[in-house]
Amino acid sequence: MFIAGIDGGGTHTRVELRDQDNHFISRTEFGPFNLNSIGEEAFRKLLAEIFTACGGMKDCARLCIGAAGISNPRVKEILEEELANAEFTGLCKLCGDQEIALRGAMDTAGVALIAGTGSICFGKNDAGNCARAGGYGHLIDDGGSGYALGRDVLNAAVRSFDGRCSSPAMESAVYAQLSGTAPQDIVSFVYNPATDKSAIAKFSHIALALAEQKEPVAQEILDRGAQALSELVEAVQRSLSLSGCQIALLGGLLSQDNVYRQTVVSHLSHIGTPIAPAHDALWGAAQIAWELT
């Protein structure tokens, strides 16, 4: 018998197996865990591939699957069907990727602040109550995310061209990344149907690079993003009465010591204690599986 944790991401899926005594067995990586992008047939094939690699699910005692979009009813239906086909009869929990991220980050009550392409904050208190803030998508939310920073970089470039602000360095960096020479090149890129949120988020590095050089507009962009992330944390803290708690910093923008992380830490220092996560989200998924009763 074994237990399994699954971290289903938009670009890849990771699986950790442990034995019945919670000892590590293995980690394996597979393709994207995203029903909307890969389609139902490919999603079913992915699950079958994962279950086969685990040695079959008949001997799986406990399973936790954490992924974005897990609340989609169709995702749950397919998972239940494929688990039944694989003869799984153990305990199972399906949850959002923010929940496994928090469990991996700390053993105590606290919050996980995640800033990658998108942004979200998730917390749990000593009573086991959970709350989240943010994570409603780039069109109406995701403040402080890579998408938000990238969008603000592009915005600053066209405003600088107009004379609404002064940031020739921002303009030059954007044109260089686009291989363009004028604002119309920015407009054509942004409104091209093939340009997705990840493509916009790739411009966030310009803000980080220029902020390192103390460029004022870039510093403003990072400060605005850090404030948005701070508001997410404060909302969760209020909901769970977690004032002054530990705040695990997660996601591509906050996982390394860069100028943005430093700015975010500065904004958070008066409301809690920013920390690096103790473990990753996959560890959290496997640990949640182990703790199922």
GROMACS .gro file of C-alpha atoms in nm:
model
  293
    1MET     CA    1   0.000   0.000   0.000
    2PHE     CA    2   0.113   0.358  -0.067
    3ILE     CA    3  -0.006   0.719  -0.046
    4ALA     CA    4   0.016   0.975  -0.326
    5GLY     CA    5   0.018   1.350  -0.364
    6ILE     CA    6  -0.043   1.522  -0.699
    7ASP     CA    7   0.044   1.882  -0.781
    8GLY     CA    8  -0.141   1.959  -1.104
    9GLY     CA    9   0.002   2.261  -1.281
   10GLY     CA   10  -0.069   2.439  -1.605
   11THR     CA   11   0.263   2.334  -1.760
   12HIS     CA   12   0.339   2.009  -1.578
   13THR     CA   13   0.204   1.765  -1.322
   14ARG     CA   14   0.416   1.624  -1.040
   15VAL     CA   15   0.347   1.316  -0.833
   16GLU     CA   16   0.502   1.212  -0.501
   17LEU     CA   17   0.462   0.862  -0.359
   18ARG     CA   18   0.519   0.767   0.005
   19ASP     CA   19   0.485   0.439   0.189
   20GLN     CA   20   0.234   0.369   0.467
   21ASP     CA   21   0.480   0.502   0.723
   22ASN     CA   22   0.502   0.834   0.537
   23HIS     CA   23   0.851   0.765   0.403
   24PHE     CA   24   0.942   0.910   0.064
   25ILE     CA   25   0.941   0.669  -0.231
   26SER     CA   26   0.963   0.874  -0.551
   27ARG     CA   27   0.873   1.183  -0.749
   28THR     CA   28   0.767   1.180  -1.114
   29GLU     CA   29   0.673   1.451  -1.362
   30PHE     CA   30   0.409   1.444  -1.635
   31GLY     CA   31   0.238   1.684  -1.877
   32PRO     CA   32   0.000   1.973  -1.800
   33PHE     CA   33  -0.297   1.917  -1.569
   34ASN     CA   34  -0.537   2.153  -1.742
   35LEU     CA   35  -0.864   2.023  -1.882
   36ASN     CA   36  -0.944   2.349  -2.063
   37SER     CA   37  -0.616   2.363  -2.252
   38ILE     CA   38  -0.552   1.995  -2.332
   39GLY     CA   39  -0.909   1.869  -2.370
   40GLU     CA   40  -1.096   1.579  -2.212
   41GLU     CA   41  -0.932   1.298  -2.408
   42ALA     CA   42  -0.579   1.414  -2.328
   43PHE     CA   43  -0.678   1.475  -1.965
   44ARG     CA   44  -0.804   1.117  -1.930
   45LYS     CA   45  -0.485   0.988  -2.090
   46LEU     CA   46  -0.276   1.192  -1.846
   47LEU     CA   47  -0.461   1.044  -1.550
   48ALA     CA   48  -0.421   0.692  -1.687
   49GLU     CA   49  -0.048   0.755  -1.737
   50ILE     CA   50  -0.011   0.881  -1.380
   51PHE     CA   51  -0.205   0.591  -1.231
   52THR     CA   52  -0.003   0.337  -1.430
   53ALA     CA   53   0.325   0.497  -1.321
   54CYS     CA   54   0.208   0.468  -0.960
   55GLY     CA   55   0.180   0.094  -1.011
   56GLY     CA   56  -0.199   0.104  -1.023
   57MET     CA   57  -0.435   0.273  -0.780
   58LYS     CA   58  -0.578  -0.040  -0.624
   59ASP     CA   59  -0.299  -0.030  -0.364
   60CYS     CA   60  -0.325   0.346  -0.300
   61ALA     CA   61  -0.459   0.403   0.051
   62ARG     CA   62  -0.479   0.784   0.044
   63LEU     CA   63  -0.460   1.042  -0.234
   64CYS     CA   64  -0.455   1.422  -0.246
   65ILE     CA   65  -0.483   1.611  -0.575
   66GLY     CA   66  -0.418   1.984  -0.563
   67ALA     CA   67  -0.461   2.190  -0.878
   68ALA     CA   68  -0.594   2.515  -1.016
   69GLY     CA   69  -0.945   2.479  -1.157
   70ILE     CA   70  -1.025   2.178  -0.942
   71SER     CA   71  -1.364   2.337  -0.862
   72ASN     CA   72  -1.471   2.279  -1.223
   73PRO     CA   73  -1.745   2.014  -1.191
   74ARG     CA   74  -1.629   1.837  -1.506
   75VAL     CA   75  -1.275   1.797  -1.368
   76LYS     CA   76  -1.416   1.629  -1.059
   77GLU     CA   77  -1.641   1.403  -1.265
   78ILE     CA   78  -1.357   1.283  -1.486
   79LEU     CA   79  -1.127   1.226  -1.189
   80GLU     CA   80  -1.391   1.020  -1.010
   81GLU     CA   81  -1.457   0.814  -1.323
   82GLU     CA   82  -1.090   0.745  -1.389
   83LEU     CA   83  -1.018   0.662  -1.026
   84ALA     CA   84  -1.306   0.416  -1.030
   85ASN     CA   85  -1.173   0.263  -1.352
   86ALA     CA   86  -0.834   0.229  -1.180
   87GLU     CA   87  -1.002   0.045  -0.889
   88PHE     CA   88  -0.911   0.312  -0.635
   89THR     CA   89  -1.104   0.262  -0.309
   90GLY     CA   90  -0.895   0.466  -0.066
   91LEU     CA   91  -0.943   0.811   0.083
   92CYS     CA   92  -0.919   1.103  -0.158
   93LYS     CA   93  -0.913   1.480  -0.133
   94LEU     CA   94  -0.936   1.727  -0.421
   95CYS     CA   95  -0.832   2.084  -0.341
   96GLY     CA   96  -0.693   2.401  -0.491
   97ASP     CA   97  -0.322   2.443  -0.554
   98GLN     CA   98  -0.312   2.718  -0.292
   99GLU     CA   99  -0.407   2.468  -0.021
  100ILE     CA  100  -0.125   2.226  -0.097
  101ALA     CA  101   0.113   2.522  -0.126
  102LEU     CA  102   0.023   2.638   0.226
  103ARG     CA  103   0.054   2.288   0.372
  104GLY     CA  104   0.397   2.254   0.216
  105ALA     CA  105   0.502   2.597   0.336
  106MET     CA  106   0.438   2.554   0.709
  107ASP     CA  107   0.304   2.327   0.983
  108THR     CA  108   0.150   2.612   1.179
  109ALA     CA  109  -0.138   2.852   1.120
  110GLY     CA  110  -0.050   3.124   0.870
  111VAL     CA  111  -0.091   3.235   0.511
  112ALA     CA  112   0.065   3.159   0.177
  113LEU     CA  113   0.107   3.450  -0.064
  114ILE     CA  114   0.153   3.331  -0.419
  115ALA     CA  115   0.265   3.561  -0.702
  116GLY     CA  116   0.348   3.411  -1.039
  117THR     CA  117   0.163   3.485  -1.360
  118GLY     CA  118  -0.140   3.532  -1.134
  119SER     CA  119  -0.175   3.604  -0.762
  120ILE     CA  120  -0.369   3.466  -0.466
  121CYS     CA  121  -0.345   3.446  -0.087
  122PHE     CA  122  -0.467   3.149   0.117
  123GLY     CA  123  -0.465   3.101   0.492
  124LYS     CA  124  -0.563   2.865   0.772
  125ASN     CA  125  -0.596   2.938   1.145
  126ASP     CA  126  -0.549   2.716   1.449
  127ALA     CA  127  -0.917   2.618   1.441
  128GLY     CA  128  -0.873   2.479   1.090
  129ASN     CA  129  -1.077   2.754   0.925
  130CYS     CA  130  -0.957   2.859   0.578
  131ALA     CA  131  -0.991   3.177   0.374
  132ARG     CA  132  -0.860   3.310   0.046
  133ALA     CA  133  -0.832   3.645  -0.125
  134GLY     CA  134  -0.764   3.711  -0.490
  135GLY     CA  135  -0.715   3.458  -0.765
  136TYR     CA  136  -1.007   3.574  -0.978
  137GLY     CA  137  -0.813   3.596  -1.302
  138HIS     CA  138  -0.615   3.856  -1.493
  139LEU     CA  139  -0.911   4.040  -1.647
  140ILE     CA  140  -1.056   4.155  -1.316
  141ASP     CA  141  -0.795   4.070  -1.051
  142ASP     CA  142  -0.441   3.927  -1.006
  143GLY     CA  143  -0.295   4.244  -0.857
  144GLY     CA  144   0.080   4.226  -0.796
  145SER     CA  145   0.118   3.930  -1.031
  146GLY     CA  146   0.357   3.886  -1.320
  147TYR     CA  147   0.072   3.970  -1.554
  148ALA     CA  148  -0.006   4.291  -1.364
  149LEU     CA  149   0.359   4.400  -1.362
  150GLY     CA  150   0.399   4.318  -1.731
  151ARG     CA  151   0.082   4.507  -1.820
  152ASP     CA  152   0.202   4.809  -1.621
  153VAL     CA  153   0.537   4.800  -1.802
  154LEU     CA  154   0.361   4.812  -2.139
  155ASN     CA  155   0.133   5.085  -2.009
  156ALA     CA  156   0.429   5.291  -1.891
  157ALA     CA  157   0.596   5.257  -2.230
  158VAL     CA  158   0.303   5.405  -2.423
  159ARG     CA  159   0.246   5.675  -2.160
  160SER     CA  160   0.612   5.768  -2.181
  161PHE     CA  161   0.584   5.799  -2.560
  162ASP     CA  162   0.288   6.035  -2.514
  163GLY     CA  163   0.469   6.241  -2.251
  164ARG     CA  164   0.228   6.140  -1.974
  165CYS     CA  165   0.527   6.010  -1.782
  166SER     CA  166   0.900   6.001  -1.850
  167SER     CA  167   1.059   5.658  -1.884
  168PRO     CA  168   1.276   5.633  -2.197
  169ALA     CA  169   1.449   5.329  -2.049
  170MET     CA  170   1.112   5.150  -2.019
  171GLU     CA  171   1.026   5.236  -2.379
  172SER     CA  172   1.362   5.112  -2.506
  173ALA     CA  173   1.342   4.786  -2.312
  174VAL     CA  174   0.989   4.713  -2.436
  175TYR     CA  175   1.081   4.786  -2.798
  176ALA     CA  176   1.387   4.565  -2.766
  177GLN     CA  177   1.181   4.273  -2.636
  178LEU     CA  178   0.923   4.319  -2.912
  179SER     CA  179   1.178   4.391  -3.185
  180GLY     CA  180   0.968   4.701  -3.248
  181THR     CA  181   1.022   5.075  -3.277
  182ALA     CA  182   0.688   5.244  -3.206
  183PRO     CA  183   0.380   5.228  -2.981
  184GLN     CA  184   0.183   5.064  -3.261
  185ASP     CA  185   0.410   4.762  -3.225
  186ILE     CA  186   0.306   4.741  -2.859
  187VAL     CA  187  -0.063   4.775  -2.949
  188SER     CA  188  -0.037   4.508  -3.219
  189PHE     CA  189   0.128   4.269  -2.974
  190VAL     CA  190  -0.113   4.328  -2.686
  191TYR     CA  191  -0.430   4.294  -2.895
  192ASN     CA  192  -0.313   4.000  -3.103
  193PRO     CA  193  -0.548   3.708  -3.021
  194ALA     CA  194  -0.242   3.486  -2.985
  195THR     CA  195  -0.104   3.698  -2.699
  196ASP     CA  196  -0.205   3.536  -2.371
  197LYS     CA  197  -0.152   3.642  -2.011
  198SER     CA  198   0.179   3.454  -1.989
  199ALA     CA  199   0.314   3.655  -2.282
  200ILE     CA  200   0.221   3.979  -2.105
  201ALA     CA  201   0.375   3.854  -1.780
  202LYS     CA  202   0.712   3.808  -1.952
  203PHE     CA  203   0.751   4.187  -1.956
  204SER     CA  204   0.754   4.196  -1.576
  205HIS     CA  205   1.131   4.133  -1.577
  206ILE     CA  206   1.178   4.479  -1.729
  207ALA     CA  207   1.030   4.640  -1.419
  208LEU     CA  208   1.257   4.432  -1.196
  209ALA     CA  209   1.568   4.510  -1.399
  210LEU     CA  210   1.504   4.884  -1.413
  211ALA     CA  211   1.403   4.902  -1.047
  212GLU     CA  212   1.744   4.754  -0.963
  213GLN     CA  213   1.884   5.062  -1.136
  214LYS     CA  214   1.654   5.289  -0.930
  215GLU     CA  215   1.446   5.391  -1.231
  216PRO     CA  216   1.149   5.580  -1.076
  217VAL     CA  217   0.866   5.447  -1.295
  218ALA     CA  218   0.982   5.089  -1.250
  219GLN     CA  219   1.001   5.141  -0.875
  220GLU     CA  220   0.646   5.278  -0.879
  221ILE     CA  221   0.525   4.968  -1.065
  222LEU     CA  222   0.683   4.733  -0.810
  223ASP     CA  223   0.557   4.938  -0.518
  224ARG     CA  224   0.203   4.930  -0.657
  225GLY     CA  225   0.225   4.555  -0.706
  226ALA     CA  226   0.359   4.500  -0.354
  227GLN     CA  227   0.073   4.705  -0.212
  228ALA     CA  228  -0.180   4.491  -0.399
  229LEU     CA  229  -0.024   4.174  -0.257
  230SER     CA  230  -0.022   4.323   0.092
  231GLU     CA  231  -0.395   4.389   0.062
  232LEU     CA  232  -0.454   4.021  -0.020
  233VAL     CA  233  -0.272   3.916   0.297
  234GLU     CA  234  -0.452   4.167   0.515
  235ALA     CA  235  -0.790   4.048   0.386
  236VAL     CA  236  -0.711   3.686   0.479
  237GLN     CA  237  -0.567   3.786   0.815
  238ARG     CA  238  -0.884   3.980   0.902
  239SER     CA  239  -1.105   3.691   0.799
  240LEU     CA  240  -0.915   3.438   1.012
  241SER     CA  241  -0.797   3.663   1.299
  242LEU     CA  242  -0.436   3.592   1.204
  243SER     CA  243  -0.280   3.930   1.273
  244GLY     CA  244   0.099   3.912   1.283
  245CYS     CA  245   0.115   3.556   1.146
  246GLN     CA  246   0.383   3.398   0.928
  247ILE     CA  247   0.349   3.477   0.557
  248ALA     CA  248   0.505   3.223   0.321
  249LEU     CA  249   0.620   3.380  -0.005
  250LEU     CA  250   0.560   3.156  -0.306
  251GLY     CA  251   0.545   3.170  -0.684
  252GLY     CA  252   0.793   3.262  -0.952
  253LEU     CA  253   0.813   3.629  -0.859
  254LEU     CA  254   0.871   3.575  -0.487
  255SER     CA  255   1.069   3.252  -0.470
  256GLN     CA  256   1.406   3.420  -0.526
  257ASP     CA  257   1.574   3.717  -0.362
  258ASN     CA  258   1.506   3.992  -0.613
  259VAL     CA  259   1.408   4.356  -0.591
  260TYR     CA  260   1.038   4.273  -0.610
  261ARG     CA  261   1.053   4.024  -0.325
  262GLN     CA  262   1.241   4.286  -0.122
  263THR     CA  263   0.970   4.542  -0.196
  264VAL     CA  264   0.696   4.297  -0.102
  265VAL     CA  265   0.873   4.204   0.223
  266SER     CA  266   0.896   4.573   0.309
  267HIS     CA  267   0.519   4.611   0.264
  268LEU     CA  268   0.444   4.298   0.466
  269SER     CA  269   0.684   4.350   0.755
  270HIS     CA  270   0.435   4.555   0.960
  271ILE     CA  271   0.153   4.297   0.932
  272GLY     CA  272   0.337   3.966   0.975
  273THR     CA  273   0.658   3.770   0.931
  274PRO     CA  274   0.749   3.689   0.569
  275ILE     CA  275   0.919   3.347   0.541
  276ALA     CA  276   1.046   3.106   0.278
  277PRO     CA  277   0.835   2.790   0.251
  278ALA     CA  278   0.958   2.487   0.446
  279HIS     CA  279   0.862   2.253   0.159
  280ASP     CA  280   0.710   2.280  -0.187
  281ALA     CA  281   0.346   2.231  -0.287
  282LEU     CA  282   0.400   1.870  -0.396
  283TRP     CA  283   0.529   1.784  -0.048
  284GLY     CA  284   0.217   1.955   0.083
  285ALA     CA  285  -0.010   1.740  -0.136
  286ALA     CA  286   0.157   1.420  -0.017
  287GLN     CA  287   0.140   1.535   0.345
  288ILE     CA  288  -0.230   1.617   0.317
  289ALA     CA  289  -0.283   1.268   0.172
  290TRP     CA  290  -0.097   1.117   0.468
  291GLU     CA  291  -0.312   1.312   0.714
  292LEU     CA  292  -0.646   1.205   0.563
  293THR     CA  293  -0.872   1.014   0.801
   0.00000   0.00000   0.00000
